XYZ file of N, CA and C in Angstrom:
429
model
N -25.360 5.022 -10.294
C -24.535 4.450 -11.342
C -24.135 3.037 -10.971
N -24.166 2.157 -11.914
C -23.701 0.814 -11.605
C -22.202 0.725 -11.856
N -21.600 -0.319 -11.344
C -20.151 -0.495 -11.362
C -19.560 -0.419 -12.769
N -20.279 -0.888 -13.770
C -19.752 -0.918 -15.132
C -19.573 0.487 -15.713
N -20.169 1.507 -15.098
C -20.048 2.860 -15.614
C -18.797 3.575 -15.114
N -18.050 2.943 -14.203
C -16.822 3.523 -13.689
C -15.638 2.950 -14.445
N -14.651 3.790 -14.692
C -13.412 3.310 -15.267
C -12.459 2.988 -14.122
N -11.988 1.753 -14.072
C -11.099 1.336 -13.004
C -9.678 1.805 -13.269
N -8.990 2.185 -12.209
C -7.598 2.601 -12.304
C -6.756 1.403 -12.739
N -5.842 1.622 -13.671
C -4.918 0.573 -14.101
C -3.485 1.077 -13.945
N -2.576 0.158 -13.763
C -1.165 0.498 -13.564
C -0.492 0.626 -14.925
N 0.122 1.770 -15.226
C 0.861 1.904 -16.486
C 2.035 0.920 -16.521
N 2.388 0.469 -17.714
C 3.459 -0.520 -17.868
C 4.769 -0.068 -17.235
N 5.149 1.205 -17.426
C 6.427 1.667 -16.886
C 6.421 1.697 -15.358
N 5.266 1.884 -14.753
C 5.158 1.852 -13.290
C 5.163 0.401 -12.815
N 4.502 -0.455 -13.545
C 4.450 -1.875 -13.188
C 5.857 -2.477 -13.119
N 6.738 -2.100 -14.049
C 8.087 -2.674 -14.054
C 8.932 -2.154 -12.901
N 8.537 -1.042 -12.276
C 9.284 -0.464 -11.168
C 8.526 -0.593 -9.851
N 7.654 -1.593 -9.774
C 6.856 -1.846 -8.578
C 6.731 -3.347 -8.382
N 6.452 -3.727 -7.165
C 6.025 -5.103 -6.905
C 4.527 -5.015 -6.648
N 3.776 -5.886 -7.261
C 2.309 -5.855 -7.161
C 1.853 -7.139 -6.464
N 1.707 -7.113 -5.148
C 1.306 -8.331 -4.449
C -0.181 -8.658 -4.571
N -0.988 -7.658 -4.914
C -2.426 -7.908 -4.988
C -3.030 -7.005 -6.058
N -3.785 -7.622 -6.943
C -4.461 -6.882 -8.007
C -5.747 -7.624 -8.318
N -6.853 -6.984 -8.026
C -8.144 -7.574 -8.363
C -9.083 -6.462 -8.814
N -10.338 -6.781 -8.987
C -11.287 -5.788 -9.499
C -11.435 -4.588 -8.572
N -11.233 -4.796 -7.276
C -11.444 -3.707 -6.319
C -10.160 -3.006 -5.885
N -9.054 -3.731 -5.798
C -7.836 -3.188 -5.202
C -6.609 -3.353 -6.071
N -5.710 -2.377 -5.963
C -4.332 -2.502 -6.418
C -3.478 -2.276 -5.175
N -2.572 -3.189 -4.928
C -1.652 -3.038 -3.813
C -0.255 -3.126 -4.402
N 0.553 -2.103 -4.149
C 1.873 -2.078 -4.746
C 2.953 -1.612 -3.798
N 4.151 -2.054 -4.087
C 5.347 -1.607 -3.391
C 6.198 -0.880 -4.418
N 6.193 0.444 -4.409
C 7.003 1.186 -5.380
C 8.486 0.960 -5.108
N 9.243 0.770 -6.184
C 10.676 0.497 -6.066
C 11.538 1.659 -6.540
N 10.916 2.681 -7.111
C 11.660 3.831 -7.638
C 10.871 5.108 -7.358
N 11.561 6.250 -7.374
C 10.834 7.518 -7.205
C 9.754 7.712 -8.275
N 10.047 7.290 -9.511
C 9.056 7.446 -10.582
C 7.799 6.627 -10.291
N 7.971 5.393 -9.830
C 6.779 4.590 -9.525
C 6.062 5.143 -8.296
N 6.815 5.664 -7.315
C 6.187 6.263 -6.136
C 5.392 7.491 -6.517
N 5.872 8.254 -7.493
C 5.138 9.423 -7.969
C 3.756 9.000 -8.483
N 3.686 7.879 -9.227
C 2.395 7.406 -9.725
C 1.527 6.881 -8.582
N 2.101 6.026 -7.734
C 1.323 5.462 -6.618
C 0.828 6.561 -5.684
N 1.592 7.641 -5.566
C 1.210 8.724 -4.664
C 0.501 9.886 -5.333
N 0.094 9.701 -6.597
C -0.617 10.770 -7.310
C -1.874 11.175 -6.548
N -2.150 12.457 -6.533
C -3.345 13.015 -5.894
C -3.354 12.795 -4.385
N -2.165 12.649 -3.786
C -2.055 12.548 -2.335
C -1.165 13.679 -1.838
N -1.104 13.819 -0.531
C -0.218 14.788 0.096
C 1.033 14.125 0.680
N 1.363 12.939 0.205
C 2.509 12.203 0.743
C 3.815 12.844 0.290
N 4.654 13.166 1.238
C 5.954 13.757 0.904
C 6.810 12.782 0.099
N 6.701 11.509 0.351
C 7.528 10.517 -0.356
C 7.187 10.427 -1.839
N 6.014 10.921 -2.233
C 5.640 10.888 -3.649
C 6.303 12.007 -4.434
N 6.691 13.077 -3.755
C 7.244 14.236 -4.449
C 8.731 14.460 -4.179
N 9.244 13.875 -3.116
C 10.624 14.124 -2.707
C 11.431 12.832 -2.835
N 12.332 12.789 -3.818
C 13.118 11.579 -4.068
C 13.974 11.197 -2.869
N 14.506 12.188 -2.173
C 15.342 11.918 -1.004
C 14.560 11.266 0.125
N 13.372 11.776 0.397
C 12.537 11.165 1.441
C 12.107 9.761 1.043
N 11.771 9.575 -0.223
C 11.419 8.233 -0.693
C 12.584 7.280 -0.427
N 13.793 7.694 -0.784
C 14.972 6.853 -0.576
C 15.174 6.549 0.908
N 14.961 7.538 1.776
C 15.100 7.317 3.221
C 14.118 6.260 3.725
N 12.872 6.362 3.301
C 11.864 5.391 3.736
C 12.190 3.995 3.206
N 12.491 3.892 1.930
C 12.748 2.590 1.309
C 13.987 1.924 1.905
N 14.957 2.733 2.290
C 16.158 2.185 2.917
C 15.817 1.459 4.218
N 14.798 1.939 4.916
C 14.378 1.334 6.189
C 13.388 0.192 5.996
N 12.748 0.106 4.846
C 11.775 -0.960 4.594
C 10.786 -0.528 3.528
N 10.012 -1.468 3.021
C 9.109 -1.158 1.902
C 7.942 -0.256 2.314
N 7.463 0.499 1.340
C 6.203 1.221 1.456
C 5.160 0.372 0.738
N 4.022 0.176 1.353
C 2.950 -0.599 0.730
C 1.798 0.360 0.478
N 1.400 0.468 -0.775
C 0.345 1.399 -1.165
C -0.922 0.612 -1.496
N -2.031 1.049 -0.936
C -3.343 0.445 -1.158
C -4.166 1.428 -1.968
N -4.591 1.020 -3.138
C -5.342 1.893 -4.032
C -6.678 1.217 -4.349
N -7.758 1.862 -3.952
C -9.095 1.347 -4.277
C -9.392 1.782 -5.707
N -9.527 0.822 -6.591
C -9.566 1.105 -8.024
C -10.749 1.955 -8.465
N -11.897 1.755 -7.869
C -13.072 2.482 -8.328
C -13.059 3.941 -7.871
N -12.676 4.183 -6.633
C -12.714 5.539 -6.093
C -11.381 6.273 -6.236
N -10.296 5.543 -6.486
C -8.935 6.075 -6.551
C -8.451 6.523 -5.173
N -9.103 6.077 -4.105
C -8.652 6.373 -2.740
C -7.362 5.604 -2.474
N -6.449 6.233 -1.715
C -5.136 5.636 -1.488
C -4.743 5.738 -0.024
N -4.027 4.715 0.446
C -3.453 4.670 1.776
C -2.034 4.142 1.643
N -1.162 4.544 2.557
C 0.228 4.083 2.546
C 0.581 3.494 3.904
N 1.251 2.354 3.860
C 1.717 1.687 5.069
C 3.233 1.542 4.990
N 3.918 1.979 6.024
C 5.360 1.754 6.152
C 5.552 0.924 7.421
N 5.625 -0.409 7.264
C 5.668 -1.292 8.436
C 6.810 -0.996 9.408
N 7.956 -0.622 8.914
C 9.113 -0.426 9.794
C 8.890 0.713 10.773
N 8.229 1.773 10.341
C 7.975 2.910 11.225
C 6.553 2.883 11.792
N 5.800 1.870 11.446
C 4.408 1.731 11.904
C 3.552 2.927 11.509
N 3.819 3.473 10.335
C 3.008 4.579 9.835
C 1.983 4.049 8.845
N 0.737 4.425 9.053
C -0.334 4.135 8.107
C -1.044 5.453 7.884
N -1.067 5.917 6.629
C -1.583 7.247 6.326
C -2.596 7.225 5.198
N -3.557 8.156 5.291
C -4.521 8.315 4.211
C -3.937 9.269 3.163
N -4.691 9.546 2.127
C -4.197 10.368 1.026
C -3.885 11.800 1.448
N -4.493 12.272 2.520
C -4.215 13.623 3.019
C -3.004 13.630 3.953
N -2.302 12.506 4.011
C -1.101 12.325 4.829
C -1.398 12.411 6.324
N -2.620 12.064 6.693
C -2.984 12.014 8.108
C -2.897 10.573 8.576
N -2.474 10.398 9.816
C -2.412 9.041 10.363
C -3.799 8.418 10.306
N -3.833 7.165 9.927
C -5.090 6.420 9.847
C -4.944 5.170 10.711
N -6.038 4.518 10.981
C -6.030 3.309 11.800
C -5.866 2.080 10.918
N -4.726 1.403 11.066
C -4.489 0.166 10.323
C -5.517 -0.891 10.730
N -5.770 -1.021 12.034
C -6.738 -2.010 12.512
C -8.131 -1.710 11.947
N -8.513 -0.432 11.939
C -9.808 -0.053 11.383
C -9.893 -0.340 9.893
N -8.809 -0.063 9.171
C -8.765 -0.322 7.732
C -8.951 -1.812 7.451
N -8.227 -2.649 8.180
C -8.326 -4.099 7.979
C -9.708 -4.615 8.368
N -10.295 -4.052 9.409
C -11.642 -4.482 9.795
C -12.659 -4.118 8.717
N -12.480 -2.950 8.072
C -13.396 -2.546 7.007
C -13.121 -3.275 5.699
N -11.879 -3.719 5.510
C -11.467 -4.363 4.257
C -10.724 -5.667 4.545
N -11.391 -6.672 5.077
C -10.698 -7.922 5.447
C -10.066 -8.630 4.252
N -10.553 -8.352 3.065
C -9.976 -8.985 1.873
C -8.528 -8.538 1.649
N -8.172 -7.366 2.147
C -6.794 -6.893 2.030
C -5.870 -7.793 2.847
N -6.214 -8.036 4.100
C -5.374 -8.893 4.948
C -5.279 -10.293 4.355
N -6.402 -10.837 3.919
C -6.391 -12.194 3.346
C -5.536 -12.244 2.085
N -5.675 -11.245 1.236
C -4.906 -11.221 -0.011
C -3.420 -11.070 0.232
N -3.046 -10.212 1.174
C -1.629 -10.016 1.443
C -1.014 -11.199 2.175
N -1.751 -11.791 3.081
C -1.211 -12.963 3.775
C -0.930 -14.097 2.802
N -1.721 -14.172 1.742
C -1.526 -15.232 0.751
C -0.240 -15.046 -0.041
N 0.178 -13.783 -0.254
C 1.353 -13.531 -1.089
C 2.570 -13.057 -0.302
N 2.409 -12.740 0.971
C 3.502 -12.181 1.749
C 4.776 -13.027 1.711
N 4.698 -14.342 1.818
C 5.945 -15.123 1.772
C 6.734 -14.917 0.480
N 6.077 -14.601 -0.612
C 6.774 -14.371 -1.878
C 7.358 -12.968 -1.988
N 6.950 -12.053 -1.112
C 7.393 -10.668 -1.192
C 8.657 -10.393 -0.403
N 8.871 -11.137 0.632
C 9.971 -10.831 1.547
C 10.826 -12.059 1.779
N 12.013 -11.812 2.271
C 12.876 -12.911 2.672
C 12.252 -13.567 3.898
N 12.556 -14.822 4.143
C 12.004 -15.470 5.342
C 12.335 -14.658 6.594
N 11.355 -14.528 7.446
C 11.520 -13.766 8.684
C 11.217 -14.678 9.858
N 11.657 -14.311 11.037
C 11.305 -15.106 12.214
C 9.795 -15.132 12.380
N 9.251 -16.140 13.003
C 7.791 -16.187 13.187
C 7.307 -14.958 13.940
N 6.181 -14.376 13.514
C 5.650 -13.197 14.198
C 5.102 -13.574 15.565
N 4.861 -12.547 16.385
C 4.332 -12.808 17.714
C 2.897 -13.323 17.664
N 2.204 -13.051 16.583
C 0.893 -13.657 16.366
C 0.700 -13.793 14.874
N -0.234 -14.562 14.429
C -0.417 -14.807 13.011
C -1.331 -13.830 12.316
N -1.638 -12.696 12.963
C -2.644 -11.809 12.388
C -2.168 -11.155 11.113
N -1.053 -10.459 11.128
C -0.531 -9.836 9.917
C 0.900 -9.407 10.174
N 1.861 -10.264 9.902
C 3.246 -9.920 10.205
C 3.838 -8.984 9.158
N 4.786 -8.188 9.571
C 5.519 -7.347 8.630
C 6.723 -8.120 8.126
N 7.406 -7.614 7.103
C 8.602 -8.287 6.622
C 9.646 -8.505 7.706
N 9.702 -7.640 8.716
C 10.673 -7.804 9.786
C 10.189 -8.674 10.913
N 8.975 -9.203 10.811
C 8.448 -10.084 11.832
C 7.590 -9.387 12.873
N 7.465 -8.039 12.818
C 6.646 -7.344 13.800
C 5.168 -7.651 13.547
N 4.380 -7.482 14.580
C 2.936 -7.687 14.468
C 2.290 -6.324 14.257
N 1.698 -6.082 13.076
C 1.099 -4.781 12.762
C -0.010 -4.421 13.733
N -0.709 -5.425 14.264
C -1.792 -5.123 15.168
C -1.254 -4.405 16.401
N -0.078 -4.808 16.853
C 0.495 -4.209 18.058
C 0.979 -2.773 17.794
N 1.581 -2.516 16.646
C 2.201 -1.203 16.466
C 1.353 -0.263 15.621
N 0.446 -0.746 14.857
C -0.286 0.125 13.937
C -1.773 0.162 14.242
N -2.134 0.021 15.478
C -3.556 0.011 15.849
C -4.167 1.370 15.715
C-alpha cells in the first residue's frame, strides 16, 4: 500500500484546546496533554495508567509535563516524562529514549526548534543534545 491509502491520525478540536502541540507534521504528532480528557485521547489504545486515572495524571503533571509522541500513520505512541526520566511505549514498558531519538532524529530536531517556546527559561543544560524543561540532559537520565 502506498502512503496515500492510509488515513493519518488527526487531533480532535476539543483535545487540541486542552493540549500543547509542539510538533505536527505528516509523520508525527507531539503533544503535551493539559487535562485528563486530553490525556485520555493521547493515551488511547495504550496501557498507560495516566490515560485512565485522573489522579495519577494529576500527580505526573504536578511534577512536570508529559510529552506524547504519536506516529500518525501507524498510531504508535510513546510517552516521555522528563522529570522522572520515564520513557514508555504503548504497552507501558520502559523504552530507550536514546534509541528512539537515534531511529527518529527528526523528533529531536523538531522539538529543539520549539522547546524555548514551550517552557520558561531554564539554566543552560549540561550539554546541548536535548535538554528538559528543568535543564536536565535526557541523554544522561533516559538512555
